Amino acid sequence: MSSYDVTLERVGGPTRTIGIDERETVLEAAQRAGTPLPYGCRTGACGTCVGRLLAVDGTASVDADAAEDGIDVADAFAYRREPRALKPRHRDDGYVLLCIATPETACRVAVGSQVQSELVDNPWK
């Protein structure tokens, strides 16, 4: 069984690297490690747990507009089920649902409510 180091970078906050078993979701591992992440449904339907892939092990960092750099979410994560809260264009932009995503390599991910607000406008703000 493999384990991968996944670095969670909270926008404007602390960064933490946690070892995640290949059968464990990022959310499960973060909770085990005492690292809070936002979440809602745990089934990939609501999008509350969304993160944005920043880099796959050994690649340079990319920003959200640099999709042409070739970093694909499928290079870093497998899903336990269909991520219903993400449209194909969201996946192309590097967004990943951390409640159902299991790592397939070491990587860095932006996390937190600011990442969710990049994806969906909140009518309650």
PDB file of N, CA and C in Angstrom, residues 26-106:
ATOM      1  N   VAL A  26      -8.644  12.690   0.949  1.00  0.00           N
ATOM      2  CA  VAL A  26      -7.914  13.822   1.527  1.00  0.00           C
ATOM      3  C   VAL A  26      -8.638  14.329   2.770  1.00  0.00           C
ATOM      4  N   LEU A  27      -9.974  14.394   2.710  1.00  0.00           N
ATOM      5  CA  LEU A  27     -10.735  14.853   3.872  1.00  0.00           C
ATOM      6  C   LEU A  27     -10.541  13.915   5.060  1.00  0.00           C
ATOM      7  N   GLU A  28     -10.623  12.603   4.837  1.00  0.00           N
ATOM      8  CA  GLU A  28     -10.426  11.651   5.937  1.00  0.00           C
ATOM      9  C   GLU A  28      -9.044  11.818   6.565  1.00  0.00           C
ATOM     10  N   ALA A  29      -8.014  11.940   5.739  1.00  0.00           N
ATOM     11  CA  ALA A  29      -6.649  12.085   6.247  1.00  0.00           C
ATOM     12  C   ALA A  29      -6.471  13.406   6.986  1.00  0.00           C
ATOM     13  N   ALA A  30      -7.063  14.463   6.468  1.00  0.00           N
ATOM     14  CA  ALA A  30      -6.948  15.771   7.130  1.00  0.00           C
ATOM     15  C   ALA A  30      -7.609  15.719   8.507  1.00  0.00           C
ATOM     16  N   GLN A  31      -8.752  15.072   8.604  1.00  0.00           N
ATOM     17  CA  GLN A  31      -9.424  14.954   9.901  1.00  0.00           C
ATOM     18  C   GLN A  31      -8.599  14.096  10.859  1.00  0.00           C
ATOM     19  N   ARG A  32      -8.014  13.017  10.347  1.00  0.00           N
ATOM     20  CA  ARG A  32      -7.156  12.161  11.181  1.00  0.00           C
ATOM     21  C   ARG A  32      -5.973  12.962  11.712  1.00  0.00           C
ATOM     22  N   ALA A  33      -5.426  13.854  10.890  1.00  0.00           N
ATOM     23  CA  ALA A  33      -4.250  14.646  11.263  1.00  0.00           C
ATOM     24  C   ALA A  33      -4.610  15.913  12.047  1.00  0.00           C
ATOM     25  N   GLY A  34      -5.901  16.152  12.270  1.00  0.00           N
ATOM     26  CA  GLY A  34      -6.313  17.345  13.016  1.00  0.00           C
ATOM     27  C   GLY A  34      -6.228  18.630  12.210  1.00  0.00           C
ATOM     28  N   THR A  35      -6.313  18.504  10.897  1.00  0.00           N
ATOM     29  CA  THR A  35      -6.288  19.660  10.003  1.00  0.00           C
ATOM     30  C   THR A  35      -7.707  19.913   9.497  1.00  0.00           C
ATOM     31  N   PRO A  36      -8.369  20.957   9.963  1.00  0.00           N
ATOM     32  CA  PRO A  36      -9.756  21.178   9.543  1.00  0.00           C
ATOM     33  C   PRO A  36      -9.868  21.599   8.079  1.00  0.00           C
ATOM     34  N   LEU A  37     -10.825  20.991   7.402  1.00  0.00           N
ATOM     35  CA  LEU A  37     -11.179  21.370   6.032  1.00  0.00           C
ATOM     36  C   LEU A  37     -12.692  21.531   5.975  1.00  0.00           C
ATOM     37  N   PRO A  38     -13.184  22.471   5.181  1.00  0.00           N
ATOM     38  CA  PRO A  38     -14.638  22.583   5.039  1.00  0.00           C
ATOM     39  C   PRO A  38     -15.186  21.366   4.278  1.00  0.00           C
ATOM     40  N   TYR A  39     -16.357  20.907   4.666  1.00  0.00           N
ATOM     41  CA  TYR A  39     -17.014  19.822   3.938  1.00  0.00           C
ATOM     42  C   TYR A  39     -18.510  19.856   4.232  1.00  0.00           C
ATOM     43  N   GLY A  40     -19.276  19.165   3.408  1.00  0.00           N
ATOM     44  CA  GLY A  40     -20.717  19.119   3.606  1.00  0.00           C
ATOM     45  C   GLY A  40     -21.238  17.707   3.452  1.00  0.00           C
ATOM     46  N   CYS A  41     -21.409  17.251   2.221  1.00  0.00           N
ATOM     47  CA  CYS A  41     -22.133  16.008   1.962  1.00  0.00           C
ATOM     48  C   CYS A  41     -21.294  14.740   2.082  1.00  0.00           C
ATOM     49  N   ARG A  42     -19.999  14.806   1.842  1.00  0.00           N
ATOM     50  CA  ARG A  42     -19.090  13.647   1.801  1.00  0.00           C
ATOM     51  C   ARG A  42     -19.389  12.701   0.645  1.00  0.00           C
ATOM     52  N   THR A  43     -20.155  13.151  -0.343  1.00  0.00           N
ATOM     53  CA  THR A  43     -20.483  12.293  -1.485  1.00  0.00           C
ATOM     54  C   THR A  43     -20.119  12.930  -2.828  1.00  0.00           C
ATOM     55  N   GLY A  44     -19.509  14.114  -2.819  1.00  0.00           N
ATOM     56  CA  GLY A  44     -19.148  14.774  -4.066  1.00  0.00           C
ATOM     57  C   GLY A  44     -20.295  15.513  -4.726  1.00  0.00           C
ATOM     58  N   ALA A  45     -21.350  15.789  -3.975  1.00  0.00           N
ATOM     59  CA  ALA A  45     -22.510  16.446  -4.558  1.00  0.00           C
ATOM     60  C   ALA A  45     -22.597  17.938  -4.260  1.00  0.00           C
ATOM     61  N   CYS A  46     -22.002  18.408  -3.170  1.00  0.00           N
ATOM     62  CA  CYS A  46     -22.239  19.806  -2.776  1.00  0.00           C
ATOM     63  C   CYS A  46     -21.101  20.759  -3.148  1.00  0.00           C
ATOM     64  N   GLY A  47     -19.878  20.302  -3.205  1.00  0.00           N
ATOM     65  CA  GLY A  47     -18.750  21.165  -3.577  1.00  0.00           C
ATOM     66  C   GLY A  47     -18.147  21.948  -2.429  1.00  0.00           C
ATOM     67  N   THR A  48     -18.610  21.780  -1.215  1.00  0.00           N
ATOM     68  CA  THR A  48     -18.074  22.525  -0.074  1.00  0.00           C
ATOM     69  C   THR A  48     -16.590  22.212   0.150  1.00  0.00           C
ATOM     70  N   CYS A  49     -16.173  21.002  -0.126  1.00  0.00           N
ATOM     71  CA  CYS A  49     -14.800  20.566   0.162  1.00  0.00           C
ATOM     72  C   CYS A  49     -13.827  20.856  -0.967  1.00  0.00           C
ATOM     73  N   VAL A  50     -14.202  21.606  -1.949  1.00  0.00           N
ATOM     74  CA  VAL A  50     -13.372  21.777  -3.142  1.00  0.00           C
ATOM     75  C   VAL A  50     -11.995  22.358  -2.816  1.00  0.00           C
ATOM     76  N   GLY A  51     -10.989  21.832  -3.500  1.00  0.00           N
ATOM     77  CA  GLY A  51      -9.634  22.358  -3.470  1.00  0.00           C
ATOM     78  C   GLY A  51      -9.198  22.588  -4.903  1.00  0.00           C
ATOM     79  N   ARG A  52      -8.060  23.256  -5.069  1.00  0.00           N
ATOM     80  CA  ARG A  52      -7.523  23.495  -6.428  1.00  0.00           C
ATOM     81  C   ARG A  52      -6.104  22.964  -6.485  1.00  0.00           C
ATOM     82  N   LEU A  53      -5.858  22.033  -7.401  1.00  0.00           N
ATOM     83  CA  LEU A  53      -4.540  21.450  -7.564  1.00  0.00           C
ATOM     84  C   LEU A  53      -3.543  22.520  -7.993  1.00  0.00           C
ATOM     85  N   LEU A  54      -2.441  22.637  -7.248  1.00  0.00           N
ATOM     86  CA  LEU A  54      -1.412  23.628  -7.561  1.00  0.00           C
ATOM     87  C   LEU A  54      -0.227  22.995  -8.282  1.00  0.00           C
ATOM     88  N   ALA A  55       0.128  21.791  -7.886  1.00  0.00           N
ATOM     89  CA  ALA A  55       1.269  21.121  -8.499  1.00  0.00           C
ATOM     90  C   ALA A  55       1.231  19.642  -8.181  1.00  0.00           C
ATOM     91  N   VAL A  56       1.680  18.844  -9.132  1.00  0.00           N
ATOM     92  CA  VAL A  56       1.856  17.419  -8.945  1.00  0.00           C
ATOM     93  C   VAL A  56       3.326  17.202  -8.648  1.00  0.00           C
ATOM     94  N   ASP A  57       3.655  16.199  -7.870  1.00  0.00           N
ATOM     95  CA  ASP A  57       5.025  15.934  -7.465  1.00  0.00           C
ATOM     96  C   ASP A  57       6.012  16.142  -8.617  1.00  0.00           C
ATOM     97  N   GLY A  58       6.973  16.978  -8.380  1.00  0.00           N
ATOM     98  CA  GLY A  58       8.027  17.200  -9.361  1.00  0.00           C
ATOM     99  C   GLY A  58       7.714  18.221 -10.428  1.00  0.00           C
ATOM    100  N   THR A  59       6.552  18.839 -10.394  1.00  0.00           N
ATOM    101  CA  THR A  59       6.221  19.850 -11.388  1.00  0.00           C
ATOM    102  C   THR A  59       6.288  21.234 -10.757  1.00  0.00           C
ATOM    103  N   ALA A  60       6.428  22.208 -11.575  1.00  0.00           N
ATOM    104  CA  ALA A  60       6.438  23.585 -11.106  1.00  0.00           C
ATOM    105  C   ALA A  60       5.032  24.002 -10.713  1.00  0.00           C
ATOM    106  N   SER A  61       4.931  24.989  -9.861  1.00  0.00           N
ATOM    107  CA  SER A  61       3.638  25.528  -9.481  1.00  0.00           C
ATOM    108  C   SER A  61       2.977  26.169 -10.678  1.00  0.00           C
ATOM    109  N   VAL A  62       1.648  26.109 -10.683  1.00  0.00           N
ATOM    110  CA  VAL A  62       0.880  26.751 -11.741  1.00  0.00           C
ATOM    111  C   VAL A  62      -0.193  27.596 -11.095  1.00  0.00           C
ATOM    112  N   ASP A  63      -0.667  28.585 -11.834  1.00  0.00           N
ATOM    113  CA  ASP A  63      -1.802  29.342 -11.336  1.00  0.00           C
ATOM    114  C   ASP A  63      -3.056  28.868 -12.049  1.00  0.00           C
ATOM    115  N   ALA A  64      -4.213  29.391 -11.620  1.00  0.00           N
ATOM    116  CA  ALA A  64      -5.491  28.903 -12.147  1.00  0.00           C
ATOM    117  C   ALA A  64      -5.644  29.120 -13.638  1.00  0.00           C
ATOM    118  N   ASP A  65      -4.918  30.087 -14.211  1.00  0.00           N
ATOM    119  CA  ASP A  65      -5.050  30.390 -15.629  1.00  0.00           C
ATOM    120  C   ASP A  65      -4.045  29.630 -16.488  1.00  0.00           C
ATOM    121  N   ALA A  66      -3.310  28.737 -15.890  1.00  0.00           N
ATOM    122  CA  ALA A  66      -2.223  28.088 -16.628  1.00  0.00           C
ATOM    123  C   ALA A  66      -2.539  26.644 -16.984  1.00  0.00           C
ATOM    124  N   ALA A  67      -3.772  26.392 -17.406  1.00  0.00           N
ATOM    125  CA  ALA A  67      -4.177  25.031 -17.745  1.00  0.00           C
ATOM    126  C   ALA A  67      -3.323  24.435 -18.852  1.00  0.00           C
ATOM    127  N   GLU A  68      -2.750  25.269 -19.688  1.00  0.00           N
ATOM    128  CA  GLU A  68      -1.941  24.756 -20.781  1.00  0.00           C
ATOM    129  C   GLU A  68      -0.647  24.118 -20.298  1.00  0.00           C
ATOM    130  N   ASP A  69      -0.322  24.258 -19.009  1.00  0.00           N
ATOM    131  CA  ASP A  69       0.873  23.632 -18.465  1.00  0.00           C
ATOM    132  C   ASP A  69       0.739  22.112 -18.372  1.00  0.00           C
ATOM    133  N   GLY A  70      -0.455  21.600 -18.577  1.00  0.00           N
ATOM    134  CA  GLY A  70      -0.623  20.173 -18.653  1.00  0.00           C
ATOM    135  C   GLY A  70      -0.818  19.450 -17.344  1.00  0.00           C
ATOM    136  N   ILE A  71      -0.966  20.144 -16.234  1.00  0.00           N
ATOM    137  CA  ILE A  71      -1.248  19.464 -14.976  1.00  0.00           C
ATOM    138  C   ILE A  71      -2.722  19.124 -14.952  1.00  0.00           C
ATOM    139  N   ASP A  72      -2.983  17.836 -14.815  1.00  0.00           N
ATOM    140  CA  ASP A  72      -4.348  17.327 -14.866  1.00  0.00           C
ATOM    141  C   ASP A  72      -4.689  16.731 -13.505  1.00  0.00           C
ATOM    142  N   VAL A  73      -5.886  17.011 -13.005  1.00  0.00           N
ATOM    143  CA  VAL A  73      -6.325  16.463 -11.724  1.00  0.00           C
ATOM    144  C   VAL A  73      -6.230  14.935 -11.753  1.00  0.00           C
ATOM    145  N   ALA A  74      -6.518  14.324 -12.896  1.00  0.00           N
ATOM    146  CA  ALA A  74      -6.461  12.867 -13.008  1.00  0.00           C
ATOM    147  C   ALA A  74      -5.047  12.331 -12.813  1.00  0.00           C
ATOM    148  N   ASP A  75      -4.014  13.179 -12.938  1.00  0.00           N
ATOM    149  CA  ASP A  75      -2.642  12.763 -12.663  1.00  0.00           C
ATOM    150  C   ASP A  75      -2.388  12.648 -11.159  1.00  0.00           C
ATOM    151  N   ALA A  76      -3.198  13.306 -10.373  1.00  0.00           N
ATOM    152  CA  ALA A  76      -2.942  13.377  -8.935  1.00  0.00           C
ATOM    153  C   ALA A  76      -3.967  12.647  -8.081  1.00  0.00           C
ATOM    154  N   PHE A  77      -5.208  12.539  -8.559  1.00  0.00           N
ATOM    155  CA  PHE A  77      -6.274  11.976  -7.721  1.00  0.00           C
ATOM    156  C   PHE A  77      -7.153  11.002  -8.502  1.00  0.00           C
ATOM    157  N   ALA A  78      -7.668  10.006  -7.775  1.00  0.00           N
ATOM    158  CA  ALA A  78      -8.751   9.155  -8.269  1.00  0.00           C
ATOM    159  C   ALA A  78      -9.974   9.498  -7.421  1.00  0.00           C
ATOM    160  N   TYR A  79     -11.141   9.269  -7.964  1.00  0.00           N
ATOM    161  CA  TYR A  79     -12.372   9.529  -7.220  1.00  0.00           C
ATOM    162  C   TYR A  79     -13.044   8.219  -6.833  1.00  0.00           C
ATOM    163  N   ARG A  80     -13.630   8.218  -5.633  1.00  0.00           N
ATOM    164  CA  ARG A  80     -14.393   7.052  -5.184  1.00  0.00           C
ATOM    165  C   ARG A  80     -15.703   6.927  -5.948  1.00  0.00           C
ATOM    166  N   ARG A  81     -16.222   8.052  -6.396  1.00  0.00           N
ATOM    167  CA  ARG A  81     -17.458   8.094  -7.188  1.00  0.00           C
ATOM    168  C   ARG A  81     -17.417   9.345  -8.060  1.00  0.00           C
ATOM    169  N   GLU A  82     -18.381   9.486  -8.918  1.00  0.00           N
ATOM    170  CA  GLU A  82     -18.443  10.638  -9.819  1.00  0.00           C
ATOM    171  C   GLU A  82     -18.534  11.945  -9.008  1.00  0.00           C
ATOM    172  N   PRO A  83     -17.676  12.915  -9.289  1.00  0.00           N
ATOM    173  CA  PRO A  83     -17.745  14.206  -8.590  1.00  0.00           C
ATOM    174  C   PRO A  83     -18.836  15.084  -9.190  1.00  0.00           C
ATOM    175  N   ARG A  84     -20.058  14.874  -8.756  1.00  0.00           N
ATOM    176  CA  ARG A  84     -21.223  15.536  -9.351  1.00  0.00           C
ATOM    177  C   ARG A  84     -21.201  17.052  -9.208  1.00  0.00           C
ATOM    178  N   ALA A  85     -20.524  17.576  -8.225  1.00  0.00           N
ATOM    179  CA  ALA A  85     -20.516  19.023  -8.002  1.00  0.00           C
ATOM    180  C   ALA A  85     -19.570  19.764  -8.951  1.00  0.00           C
ATOM    181  N   LEU A  86     -18.767  19.047  -9.710  1.00  0.00           N
ATOM    182  CA  LEU A  86     -17.823  19.696 -10.628  1.00  0.00           C
ATOM    183  C   LEU A  86     -18.229  19.467 -12.072  1.00  0.00           C
ATOM    184  N   LYS A  87     -18.255  20.542 -12.817  1.00  0.00           N
ATOM    185  CA  LYS A  87     -18.468  20.440 -14.250  1.00  0.00           C
ATOM    186  C   LYS A  87     -17.123  20.123 -14.902  1.00  0.00           C
ATOM    187  N   PRO A  88     -17.150  19.590 -16.129  1.00  0.00           N
ATOM    188  CA  PRO A  88     -15.883  19.268 -16.794  1.00  0.00           C
ATOM    189  C   PRO A  88     -14.925  20.465 -16.857  1.00  0.00           C
ATOM    190  N   ARG A  89     -15.446  21.674 -17.042  1.00  0.00           N
ATOM    191  CA  ARG A  89     -14.553  22.846 -17.105  1.00  0.00           C
ATOM    192  C   ARG A  89     -13.896  23.112 -15.756  1.00  0.00           C
ATOM    193  N   HIS A  90     -14.572  22.781 -14.653  1.00  0.00           N
ATOM    194  CA  HIS A  90     -13.963  22.935 -13.322  1.00  0.00           C
ATOM    195  C   HIS A  90     -12.808  21.960 -13.159  1.00  0.00           C
ATOM    196  N   ARG A  91     -13.009  20.723 -13.600  1.00  0.00           N
ATOM    197  CA  ARG A  91     -11.921  19.728 -13.525  1.00  0.00           C
ATOM    198  C   ARG A  91     -10.756  20.174 -14.390  1.00  0.00           C
ATOM    199  N   ASP A  92     -11.067  20.715 -15.569  1.00  0.00           N
ATOM    200  CA  ASP A  92      -9.997  21.198 -16.446  1.00  0.00           C
ATOM    201  C   ASP A  92      -9.211  22.330 -15.803  1.00  0.00           C
ATOM    202  N   ASP A  93      -9.874  23.101 -14.939  1.00  0.00           N
ATOM    203  CA  ASP A  93      -9.203  24.203 -14.251  1.00  0.00           C
ATOM    204  C   ASP A  93      -8.482  23.756 -12.987  1.00  0.00           C
ATOM    205  N   GLY A  94      -8.505  22.455 -12.684  1.00  0.00           N
ATOM    206  CA  GLY A  94      -7.735  21.918 -11.569  1.00  0.00           C
ATOM    207  C   GLY A  94      -8.474  21.767 -10.261  1.00  0.00           C
ATOM    208  N   TYR A  95      -9.786  21.951 -10.266  1.00  0.00           N
ATOM    209  CA  TYR A  95     -10.545  21.799  -9.022  1.00  0.00           C
ATOM    210  C   TYR A  95     -10.769  20.318  -8.730  1.00  0.00           C
ATOM    211  N   VAL A  96     -10.749  19.977  -7.436  1.00  0.00           N
ATOM    212  CA  VAL A  96     -10.893  18.593  -6.995  1.00  0.00           C
ATOM    213  C   VAL A  96     -11.752  18.567  -5.733  1.00  0.00           C
ATOM    214  N   LEU A  97     -12.614  17.560  -5.625  1.00  0.00           N
ATOM    215  CA  LEU A  97     -13.465  17.410  -4.439  1.00  0.00           C
ATOM    216  C   LEU A  97     -12.732  16.522  -3.436  1.00  0.00           C
ATOM    217  N   LEU A  98     -12.289  17.121  -2.350  1.00  0.00           N
ATOM    218  CA  LEU A  98     -11.410  16.435  -1.406  1.00  0.00           C
ATOM    219  C   LEU A  98     -12.127  15.391  -0.555  1.00  0.00           C
ATOM    220  N   CYS A  99     -13.462  15.412  -0.494  1.00  0.00           N
ATOM    221  CA  CYS A  99     -14.191  14.423   0.313  1.00  0.00           C
ATOM    222  C   CYS A  99     -14.240  13.059  -0.358  1.00  0.00           C
ATOM    223  N   ILE A 100     -14.037  12.999  -1.684  1.00  0.00           N
ATOM    224  CA  ILE A 100     -14.106  11.711  -2.388  1.00  0.00           C
ATOM    225  C   ILE A 100     -12.843  11.425  -3.188  1.00  0.00           C
ATOM    226  N   ALA A 101     -11.810  12.275  -3.063  1.00  0.00           N
ATOM    227  CA  ALA A 101     -10.587  12.132  -3.848  1.00  0.00           C
ATOM    228  C   ALA A 101      -9.510  11.408  -3.040  1.00  0.00           C
ATOM    229  N   THR A 102      -8.927  10.383  -3.657  1.00  0.00           N
ATOM    230  CA  THR A 102      -7.796   9.678  -3.053  1.00  0.00           C
ATOM    231  C   THR A 102      -6.546   9.998  -3.881  1.00  0.00           C
ATOM    232  N   PRO A 103      -5.399  10.234  -3.216  1.00  0.00           N
ATOM    233  CA  PRO A 103      -4.201  10.661  -3.962  1.00  0.00           C
ATOM    234  C   PRO A 103      -3.558   9.509  -4.732  1.00  0.00           C
ATOM    235  N   GLU A 104      -2.937   9.861  -5.865  1.00  0.00           N
ATOM    236  CA  GLU A 104      -2.177   8.897  -6.654  1.00  0.00           C
ATOM    237  C   GLU A 104      -0.736   9.331  -6.806  1.00  0.00           C
ATOM    238  N   THR A 105      -0.396  10.475  -6.202  1.00  0.00           N
ATOM    239  CA  THR A 105       0.967  10.985  -6.196  1.00  0.00           C
ATOM    240  C   THR A 105       1.049  12.092  -5.149  1.00  0.00           C
ATOM    241  N   ALA A 106       2.254  12.502  -4.823  1.00  0.00           N
ATOM    242  CA  ALA A 106       2.421  13.664  -3.954  1.00  0.00           C
ATOM    243  C   ALA A 106       2.018  14.903  -4.737  1.00  0.00           C
TER     244      ALA A 106
END
